[in-house]
CSV table of C-alpha atoms and ligand atoms in Angstrom, one decimal:
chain,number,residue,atom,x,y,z
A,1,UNK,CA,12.1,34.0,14.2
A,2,UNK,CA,10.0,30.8,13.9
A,3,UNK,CA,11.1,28.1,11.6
A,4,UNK,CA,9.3,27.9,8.4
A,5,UNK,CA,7.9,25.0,6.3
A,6,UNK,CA,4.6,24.5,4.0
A,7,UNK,CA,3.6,22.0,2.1
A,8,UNK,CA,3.2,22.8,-1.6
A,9,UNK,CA,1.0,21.7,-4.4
A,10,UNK,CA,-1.9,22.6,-6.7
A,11,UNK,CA,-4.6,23.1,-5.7
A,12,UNK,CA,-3.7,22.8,-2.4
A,13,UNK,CA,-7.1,25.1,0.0
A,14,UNK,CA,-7.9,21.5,1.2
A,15,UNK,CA,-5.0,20.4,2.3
A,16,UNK,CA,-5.1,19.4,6.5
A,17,UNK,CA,-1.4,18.9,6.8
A,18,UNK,CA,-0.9,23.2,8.0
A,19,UNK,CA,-3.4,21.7,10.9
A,20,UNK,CA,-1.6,18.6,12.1
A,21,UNK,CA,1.9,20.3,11.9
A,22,UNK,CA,0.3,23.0,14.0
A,23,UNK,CA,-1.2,20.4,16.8
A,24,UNK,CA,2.4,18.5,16.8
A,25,UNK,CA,4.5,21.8,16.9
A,26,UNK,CA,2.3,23.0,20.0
A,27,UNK,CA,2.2,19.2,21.5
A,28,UNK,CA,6.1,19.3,21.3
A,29,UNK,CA,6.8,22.8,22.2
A,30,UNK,CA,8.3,23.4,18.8
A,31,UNK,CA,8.8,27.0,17.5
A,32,UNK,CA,8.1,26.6,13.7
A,33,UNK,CA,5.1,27.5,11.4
A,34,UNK,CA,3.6,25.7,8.3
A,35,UNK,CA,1.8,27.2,6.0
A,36,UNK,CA,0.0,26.1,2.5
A,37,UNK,CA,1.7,26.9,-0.5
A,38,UNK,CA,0.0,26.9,-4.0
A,39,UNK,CA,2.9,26.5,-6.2
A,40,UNK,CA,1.4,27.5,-10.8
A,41,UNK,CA,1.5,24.3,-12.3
A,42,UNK,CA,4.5,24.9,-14.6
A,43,UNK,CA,6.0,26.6,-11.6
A,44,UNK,CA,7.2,24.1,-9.2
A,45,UNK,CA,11.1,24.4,-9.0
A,46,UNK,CA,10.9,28.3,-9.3
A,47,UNK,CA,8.6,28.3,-6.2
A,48,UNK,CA,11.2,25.6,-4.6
A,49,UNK,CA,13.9,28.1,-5.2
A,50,UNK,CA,12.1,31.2,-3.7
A,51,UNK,CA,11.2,29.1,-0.2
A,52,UNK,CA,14.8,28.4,0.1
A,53,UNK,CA,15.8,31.7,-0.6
A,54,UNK,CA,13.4,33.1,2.0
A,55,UNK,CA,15.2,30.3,4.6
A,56,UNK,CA,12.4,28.0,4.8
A,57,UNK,CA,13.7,25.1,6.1
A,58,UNK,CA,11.9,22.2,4.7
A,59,UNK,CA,8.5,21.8,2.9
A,60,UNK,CA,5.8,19.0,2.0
A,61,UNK,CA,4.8,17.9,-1.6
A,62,UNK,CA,1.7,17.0,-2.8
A,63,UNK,CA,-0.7,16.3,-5.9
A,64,UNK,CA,1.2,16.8,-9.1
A,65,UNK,CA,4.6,17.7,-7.9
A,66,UNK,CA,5.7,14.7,-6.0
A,67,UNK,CA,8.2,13.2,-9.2
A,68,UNK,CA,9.1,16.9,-10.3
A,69,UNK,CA,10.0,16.9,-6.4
A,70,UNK,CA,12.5,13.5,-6.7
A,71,UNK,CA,13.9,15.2,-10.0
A,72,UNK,CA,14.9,18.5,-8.2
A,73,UNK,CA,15.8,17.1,-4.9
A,74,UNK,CA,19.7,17.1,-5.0
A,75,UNK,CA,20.3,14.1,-3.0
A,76,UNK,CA,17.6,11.2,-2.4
A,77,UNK,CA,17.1,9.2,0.7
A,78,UNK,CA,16.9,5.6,-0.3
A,79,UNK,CA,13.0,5.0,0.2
A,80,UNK,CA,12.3,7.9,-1.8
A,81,UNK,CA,14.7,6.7,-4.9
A,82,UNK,CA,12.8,3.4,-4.9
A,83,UNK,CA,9.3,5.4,-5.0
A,84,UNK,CA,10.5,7.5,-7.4
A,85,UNK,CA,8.5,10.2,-5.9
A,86,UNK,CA,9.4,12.8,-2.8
A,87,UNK,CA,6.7,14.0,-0.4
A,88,UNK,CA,8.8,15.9,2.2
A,89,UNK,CA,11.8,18.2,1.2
A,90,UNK,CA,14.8,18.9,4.1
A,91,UNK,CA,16.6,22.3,2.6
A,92,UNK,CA,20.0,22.2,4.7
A,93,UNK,CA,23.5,23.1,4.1
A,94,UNK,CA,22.8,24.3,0.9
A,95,UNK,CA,21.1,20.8,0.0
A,96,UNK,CA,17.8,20.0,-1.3
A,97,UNK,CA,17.2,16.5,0.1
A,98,UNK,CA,14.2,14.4,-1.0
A,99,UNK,CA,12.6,11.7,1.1
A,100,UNK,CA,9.1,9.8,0.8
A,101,UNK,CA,7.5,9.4,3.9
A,102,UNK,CA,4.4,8.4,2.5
A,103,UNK,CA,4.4,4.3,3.0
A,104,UNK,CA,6.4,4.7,6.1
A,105,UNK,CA,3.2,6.3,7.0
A,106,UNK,CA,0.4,3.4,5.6
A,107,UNK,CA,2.6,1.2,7.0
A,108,UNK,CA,2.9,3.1,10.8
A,109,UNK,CA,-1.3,3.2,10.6
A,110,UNK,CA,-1.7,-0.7,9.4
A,111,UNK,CA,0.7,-1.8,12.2
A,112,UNK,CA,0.2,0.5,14.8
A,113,UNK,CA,-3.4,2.4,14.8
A,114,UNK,CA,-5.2,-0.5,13.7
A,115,UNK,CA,-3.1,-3.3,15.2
A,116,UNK,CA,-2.3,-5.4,12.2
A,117,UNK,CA,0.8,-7.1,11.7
A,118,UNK,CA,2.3,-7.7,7.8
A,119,UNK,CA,5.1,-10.5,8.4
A,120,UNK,CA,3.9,-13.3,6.5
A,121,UNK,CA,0.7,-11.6,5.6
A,122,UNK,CA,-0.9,-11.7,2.0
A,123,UNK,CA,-1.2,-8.1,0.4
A,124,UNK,CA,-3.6,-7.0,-2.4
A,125,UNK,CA,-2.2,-3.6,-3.5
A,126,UNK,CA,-4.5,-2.0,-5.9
A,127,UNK,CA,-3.4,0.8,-8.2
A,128,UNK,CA,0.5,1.6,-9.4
A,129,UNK,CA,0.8,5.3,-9.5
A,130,UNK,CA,3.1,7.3,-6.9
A,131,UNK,CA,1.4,6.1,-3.9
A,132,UNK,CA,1.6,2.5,-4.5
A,133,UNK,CA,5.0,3.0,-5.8
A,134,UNK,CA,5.7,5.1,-2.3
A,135,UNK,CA,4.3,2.1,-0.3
A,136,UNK,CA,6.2,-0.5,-1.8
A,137,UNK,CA,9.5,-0.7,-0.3
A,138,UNK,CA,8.0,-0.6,3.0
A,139,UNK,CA,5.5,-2.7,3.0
A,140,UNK,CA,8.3,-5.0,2.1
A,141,UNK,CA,10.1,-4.4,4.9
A,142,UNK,CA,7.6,-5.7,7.1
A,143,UNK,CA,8.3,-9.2,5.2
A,144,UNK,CA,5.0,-9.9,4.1
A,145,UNK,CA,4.3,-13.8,2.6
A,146,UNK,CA,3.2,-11.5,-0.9
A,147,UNK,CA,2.2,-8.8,-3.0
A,148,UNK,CA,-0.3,-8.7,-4.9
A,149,UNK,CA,-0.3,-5.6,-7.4
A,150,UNK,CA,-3.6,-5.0,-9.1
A,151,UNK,CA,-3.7,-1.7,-11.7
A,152,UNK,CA,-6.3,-0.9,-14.3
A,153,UNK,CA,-3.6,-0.6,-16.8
A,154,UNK,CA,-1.5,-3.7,-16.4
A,155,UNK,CA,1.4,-2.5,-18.4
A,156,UNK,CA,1.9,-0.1,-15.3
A,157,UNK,CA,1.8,-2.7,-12.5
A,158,UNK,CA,4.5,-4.7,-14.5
A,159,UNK,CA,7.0,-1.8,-14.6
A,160,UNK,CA,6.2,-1.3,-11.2
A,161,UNK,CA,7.5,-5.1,-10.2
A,162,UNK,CA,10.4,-4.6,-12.5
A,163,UNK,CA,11.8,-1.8,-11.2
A,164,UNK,CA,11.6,-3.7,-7.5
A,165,UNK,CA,13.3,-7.1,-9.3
A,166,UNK,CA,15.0,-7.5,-6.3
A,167,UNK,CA,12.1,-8.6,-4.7
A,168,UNK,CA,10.5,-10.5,-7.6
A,169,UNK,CA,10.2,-13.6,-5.5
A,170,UNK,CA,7.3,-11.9,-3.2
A,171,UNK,CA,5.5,-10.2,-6.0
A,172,UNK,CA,2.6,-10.5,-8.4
A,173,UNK,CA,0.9,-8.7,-11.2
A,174,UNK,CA,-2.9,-8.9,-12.0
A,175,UNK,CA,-5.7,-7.4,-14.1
A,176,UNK,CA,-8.4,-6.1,-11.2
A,177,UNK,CA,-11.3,-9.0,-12.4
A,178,UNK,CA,-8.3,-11.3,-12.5
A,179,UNK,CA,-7.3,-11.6,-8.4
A,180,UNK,CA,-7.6,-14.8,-7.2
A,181,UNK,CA,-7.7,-15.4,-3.7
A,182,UNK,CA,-8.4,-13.8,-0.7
A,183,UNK,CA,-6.1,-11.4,1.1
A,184,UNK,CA,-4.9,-10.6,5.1
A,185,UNK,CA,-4.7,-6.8,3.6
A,186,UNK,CA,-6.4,-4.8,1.1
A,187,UNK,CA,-4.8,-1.3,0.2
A,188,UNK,CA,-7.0,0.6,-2.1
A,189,UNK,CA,-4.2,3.3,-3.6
A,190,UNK,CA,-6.0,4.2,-6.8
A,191,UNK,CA,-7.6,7.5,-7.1
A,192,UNK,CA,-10.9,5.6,-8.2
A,193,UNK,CA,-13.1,6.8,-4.9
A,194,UNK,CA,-12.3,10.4,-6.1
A,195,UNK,CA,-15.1,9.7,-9.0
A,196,UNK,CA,-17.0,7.4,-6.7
A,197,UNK,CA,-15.7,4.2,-8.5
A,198,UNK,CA,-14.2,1.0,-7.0
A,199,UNK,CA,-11.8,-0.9,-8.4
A,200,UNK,CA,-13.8,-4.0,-9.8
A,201,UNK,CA,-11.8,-7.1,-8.0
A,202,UNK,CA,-14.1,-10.1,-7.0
A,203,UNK,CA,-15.7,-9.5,-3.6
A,204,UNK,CA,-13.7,-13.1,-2.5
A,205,UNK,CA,-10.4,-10.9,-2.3
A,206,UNK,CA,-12.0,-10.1,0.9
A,207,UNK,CA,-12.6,-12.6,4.1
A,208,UNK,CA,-13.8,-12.2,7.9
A,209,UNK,CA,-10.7,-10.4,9.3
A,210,UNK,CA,-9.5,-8.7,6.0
A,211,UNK,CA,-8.1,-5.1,6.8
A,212,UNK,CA,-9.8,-2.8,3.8
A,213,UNK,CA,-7.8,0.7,3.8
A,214,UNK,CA,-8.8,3.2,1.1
A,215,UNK,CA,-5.9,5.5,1.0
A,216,UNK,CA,-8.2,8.5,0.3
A,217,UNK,CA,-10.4,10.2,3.2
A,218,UNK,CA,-13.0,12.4,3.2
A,219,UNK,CA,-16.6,13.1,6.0
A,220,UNK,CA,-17.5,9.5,4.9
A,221,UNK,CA,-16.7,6.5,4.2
A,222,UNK,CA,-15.6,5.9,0.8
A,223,UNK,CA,-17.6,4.0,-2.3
A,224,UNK,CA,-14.7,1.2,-1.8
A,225,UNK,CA,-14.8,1.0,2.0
A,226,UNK,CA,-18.7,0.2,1.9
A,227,UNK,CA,-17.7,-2.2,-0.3
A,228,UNK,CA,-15.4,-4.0,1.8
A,229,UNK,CA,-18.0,-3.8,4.8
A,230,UNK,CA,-20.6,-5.3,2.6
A,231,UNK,CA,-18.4,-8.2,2.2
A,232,UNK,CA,-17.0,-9.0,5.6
A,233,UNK,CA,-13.7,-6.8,5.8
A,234,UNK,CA,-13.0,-3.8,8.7
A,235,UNK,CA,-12.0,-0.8,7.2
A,236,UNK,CA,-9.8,2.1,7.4
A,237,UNK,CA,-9.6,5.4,5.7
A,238,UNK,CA,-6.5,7.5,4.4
A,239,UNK,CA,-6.5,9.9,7.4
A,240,UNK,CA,-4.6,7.9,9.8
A,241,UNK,CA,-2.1,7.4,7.0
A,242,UNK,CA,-1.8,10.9,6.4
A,243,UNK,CA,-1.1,12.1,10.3
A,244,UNK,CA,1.6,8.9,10.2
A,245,UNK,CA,3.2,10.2,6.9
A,246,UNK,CA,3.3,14.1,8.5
A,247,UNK,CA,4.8,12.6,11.8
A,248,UNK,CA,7.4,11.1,9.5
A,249,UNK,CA,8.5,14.3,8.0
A,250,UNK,CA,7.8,16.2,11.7
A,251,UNK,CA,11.0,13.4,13.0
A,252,UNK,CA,13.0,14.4,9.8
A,253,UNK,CA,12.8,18.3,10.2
A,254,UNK,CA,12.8,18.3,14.0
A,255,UNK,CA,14.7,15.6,15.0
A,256,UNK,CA,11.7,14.3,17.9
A,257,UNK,CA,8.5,12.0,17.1
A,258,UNK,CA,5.2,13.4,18.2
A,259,UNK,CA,2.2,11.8,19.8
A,260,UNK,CA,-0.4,10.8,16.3
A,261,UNK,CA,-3.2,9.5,18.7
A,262,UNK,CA,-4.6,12.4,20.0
A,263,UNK,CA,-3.9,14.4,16.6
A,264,UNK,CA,-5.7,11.6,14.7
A,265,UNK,CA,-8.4,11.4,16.9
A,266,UNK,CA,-9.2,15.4,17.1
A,267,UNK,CA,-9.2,15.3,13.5
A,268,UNK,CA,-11.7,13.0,13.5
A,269,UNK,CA,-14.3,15.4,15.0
A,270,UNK,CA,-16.7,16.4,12.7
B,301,NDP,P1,-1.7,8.7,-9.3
B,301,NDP,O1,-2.4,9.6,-10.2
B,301,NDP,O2,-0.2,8.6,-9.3
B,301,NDP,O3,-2.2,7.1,-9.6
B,301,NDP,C1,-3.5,6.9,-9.7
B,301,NDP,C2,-3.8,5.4,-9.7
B,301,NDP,O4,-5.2,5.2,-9.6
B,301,NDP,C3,-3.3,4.6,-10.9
B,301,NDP,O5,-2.9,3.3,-10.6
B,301,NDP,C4,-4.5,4.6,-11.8
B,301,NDP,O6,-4.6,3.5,-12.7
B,301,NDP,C5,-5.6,4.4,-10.8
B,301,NDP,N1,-6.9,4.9,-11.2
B,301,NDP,C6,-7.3,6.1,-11.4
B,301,NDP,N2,-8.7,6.2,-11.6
B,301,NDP,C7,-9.1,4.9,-11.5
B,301,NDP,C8,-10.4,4.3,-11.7
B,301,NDP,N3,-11.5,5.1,-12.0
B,301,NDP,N4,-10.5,3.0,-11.5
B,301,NDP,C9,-9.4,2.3,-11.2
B,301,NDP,N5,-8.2,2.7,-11.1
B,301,NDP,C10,-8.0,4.1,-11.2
B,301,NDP,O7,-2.2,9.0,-7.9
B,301,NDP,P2,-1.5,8.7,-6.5
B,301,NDP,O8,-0.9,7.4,-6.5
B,301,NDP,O9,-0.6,9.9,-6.1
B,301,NDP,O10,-2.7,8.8,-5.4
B,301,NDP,C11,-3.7,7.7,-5.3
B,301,NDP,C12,-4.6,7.9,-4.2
B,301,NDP,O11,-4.0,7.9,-3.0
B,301,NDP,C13,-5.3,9.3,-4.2
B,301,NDP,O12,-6.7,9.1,-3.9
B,301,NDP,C14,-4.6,10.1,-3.2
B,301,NDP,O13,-5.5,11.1,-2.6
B,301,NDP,C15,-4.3,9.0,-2.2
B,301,NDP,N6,-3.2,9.4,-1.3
B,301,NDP,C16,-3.4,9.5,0.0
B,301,NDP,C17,-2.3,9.8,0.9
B,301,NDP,C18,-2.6,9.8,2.4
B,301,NDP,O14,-1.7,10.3,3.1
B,301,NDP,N7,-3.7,9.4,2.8
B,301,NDP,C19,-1.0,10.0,0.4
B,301,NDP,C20,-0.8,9.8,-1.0
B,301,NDP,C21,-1.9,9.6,-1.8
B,301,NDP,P3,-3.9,3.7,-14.2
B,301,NDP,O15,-2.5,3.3,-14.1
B,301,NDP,O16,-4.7,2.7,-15.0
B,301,NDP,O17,-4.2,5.1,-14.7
C-alpha cells in the first residue's frame, strides 16, 4: 500500500501543496499519496490522532494549526522550537515529531531561485506572527549584516527579538513609518496583501537592486509587490517559497531531495 501524508488545516480547498507532493513523488519514483485534510477548528489533535491511527506517516500544517501543531508534537526539531510553530509532522516509532520547514524554504528561494546572497546583507522583515517567527532562525544562519523587524503592533516585534536574545547584536525593532534606511532584502510576511493593504514603510526602504518578496501568492502580483516595482525593487511572490518549504518536508519524510525548478515553473502556468 502507498505511503500516506496530507497536509491539514482550515479551510484548506485551496491549498496547492496535494499538487507539488504529487509532481515530486512522480519526479522521484516515490510510492506515497497526499491528500488535503480539513481538520473542525477545535478539532486539531483529535484529527492528529486518527491519521496516525490509520498509519499515515507524516502530514503538513497550515493556517491556524501551526502552534497547536508545536504544542502536540512530542519531540521538536531545533528550528521548529525557535519558530515556535511546526508546519510538517514526521509520525514514526510511535513519535510525533515537529519541524518548521517554512524559512528553510524563503531562505532556499532568496538564495537559490532568485540568486541572492544574505551574508552581510541588510534585511527588513515586516510582520512578527508565525511566518516571520519561522524565518528567523534561518535567515540568521545565512549571517546577514542585520535584521530589521517591522510589525504593526510593536509590542509583538519586541517579544519576537527577545525570545532570539542570542542574537540581539544583529537585530532591530521598528514601528512600519519608522524604518530608516534602505535594505538589500525586503520580506513582506504580514498577512496585509490578503485585504489588499501594504504595510506603510517609507518607499526609501527600497533601492535599485532591492529583492521585494511578498510571502503570499496568488494569479497576480500582490498590492505590495507593485509597490516595490513602483519604487525600483525586483520582486518575488510566496510560491517559490512554498515549493522550497514542501521540498523540505519531501527530504524529511523520504529521505531524497527533489528537483523545485521544473515543479515551480509548471505551477507557474496559468
Ligand atoms: P499570522 O496571523 O501569524 O501573522 C500575521 C502578521 O501580519 C502579523 O505580524 C500581523 O501584525 C500582520 N498583519 C496582519 N494584517 C495586517 C495589515 N493589514 N497591515 C499590516 N500588518 C498586518 O500569519 P502568518 O505569519 O502565518 O502568515 C503571514 C503571511 O505569510 C500570510 O499571508 C501567509 O499566507 C503567508 N505565508 C506564506 C507561506 C509560503 O509558503 N509562501 C508560508 C507561511 C505563511 P500584528 O502583529 O499587528 O497583528
Amino acid at each position: 500500500m502507498s505511503d500516506r501524508y496530507c497536509v491539514i488545516g482550515n479551510p484548506i480547498a485551496h491549498s496547492k501543496s496535494p499538487l507539488i507532493h504529487a509532481a515530486f513523488a512522480a519526479a522521484m519514483g516515490q510510492d506515497l499519496i497526499y491528500e488535503r485534510c480539513l481538520a473542525p477548528l477545535d478539532g486539531f489533535e483529535a484529527t492528529v490522532r486518527g491519521l496516525v491511527d490509520q498509519g499515515y506517516r507524516g502530514a503538513n500544517v497550515t493556517v491556524p494549526f501551526k502552534l497547536e501543531a508545536a504544542r502536540l508534537a512530542t519531540r521538536l526539531e531545533p528550528r521548529a522550537h525557535a519558530a515556535g510553530a511546526v508546519n510538517t509532522l514526521i509520525f514514526a516509532n510511535g513519535e510525533i515529531v515537529g519541524d518548521n520547514t517554512d524559512g528553510p524554504g524563503l531562505v532556499a528561494d532568496i538564495v537559490r531561485n532568485a540568486g541572492v546572497a544574505l551574508k552581510d546583507k541588510r534585511i527588513l522583515l515586516l510582520g512578527a506572527g508565525g511566518a516571520a517567527r519561522g524565518a528567523l532562525l534561518p535567515l540568521l544562519l545565512q549571517a546577514p549584516r542585520q535584521i530589521v523587524i517591522a510589525n504593526r503592533t510593536l509590542a509583538t516585534a519586541e517579544r519576537l527579538v527577545q525570545d532570539f536574545s542570542k542574537h540581539a547584536d544583529k537585530l532591530a525593532v521598528s514601528g512600519f513609518a519608522e524604518v530608516e534606511g534602505s535594505f538589500d532584502v525586503v520580506i513582506n510576511a504580514t498577512s496585509a496583501s490578503l485585504a489588499s493593504d501594504v504595510p506603510p514603510v517609507p518607499p526609501t526602504v527600497f533601492h535599485p537592486g532591492t529583492l521585494a518578496l511578498d510571502m503570499m501568492y496568488g494569479n497576480k502580483p500582490t498590492v505590495f509587490m507593485d509597490f516595490a516595482t513602483l519604487h525600483g525593487a525586483s520582486v518575488r511572490d510566496g510560491l517559490g517559497m512554498l515549493v522550497e518549504q514542501a521540498a523540505e518536508a519531501f527530504v524529511l519524510w523520504r529521505g531524497v531531495r527533489p528537483d523545485t525548478a521544473a515543479v515551480l515553473t509548471s505551477m507557474r502556468q496559468p
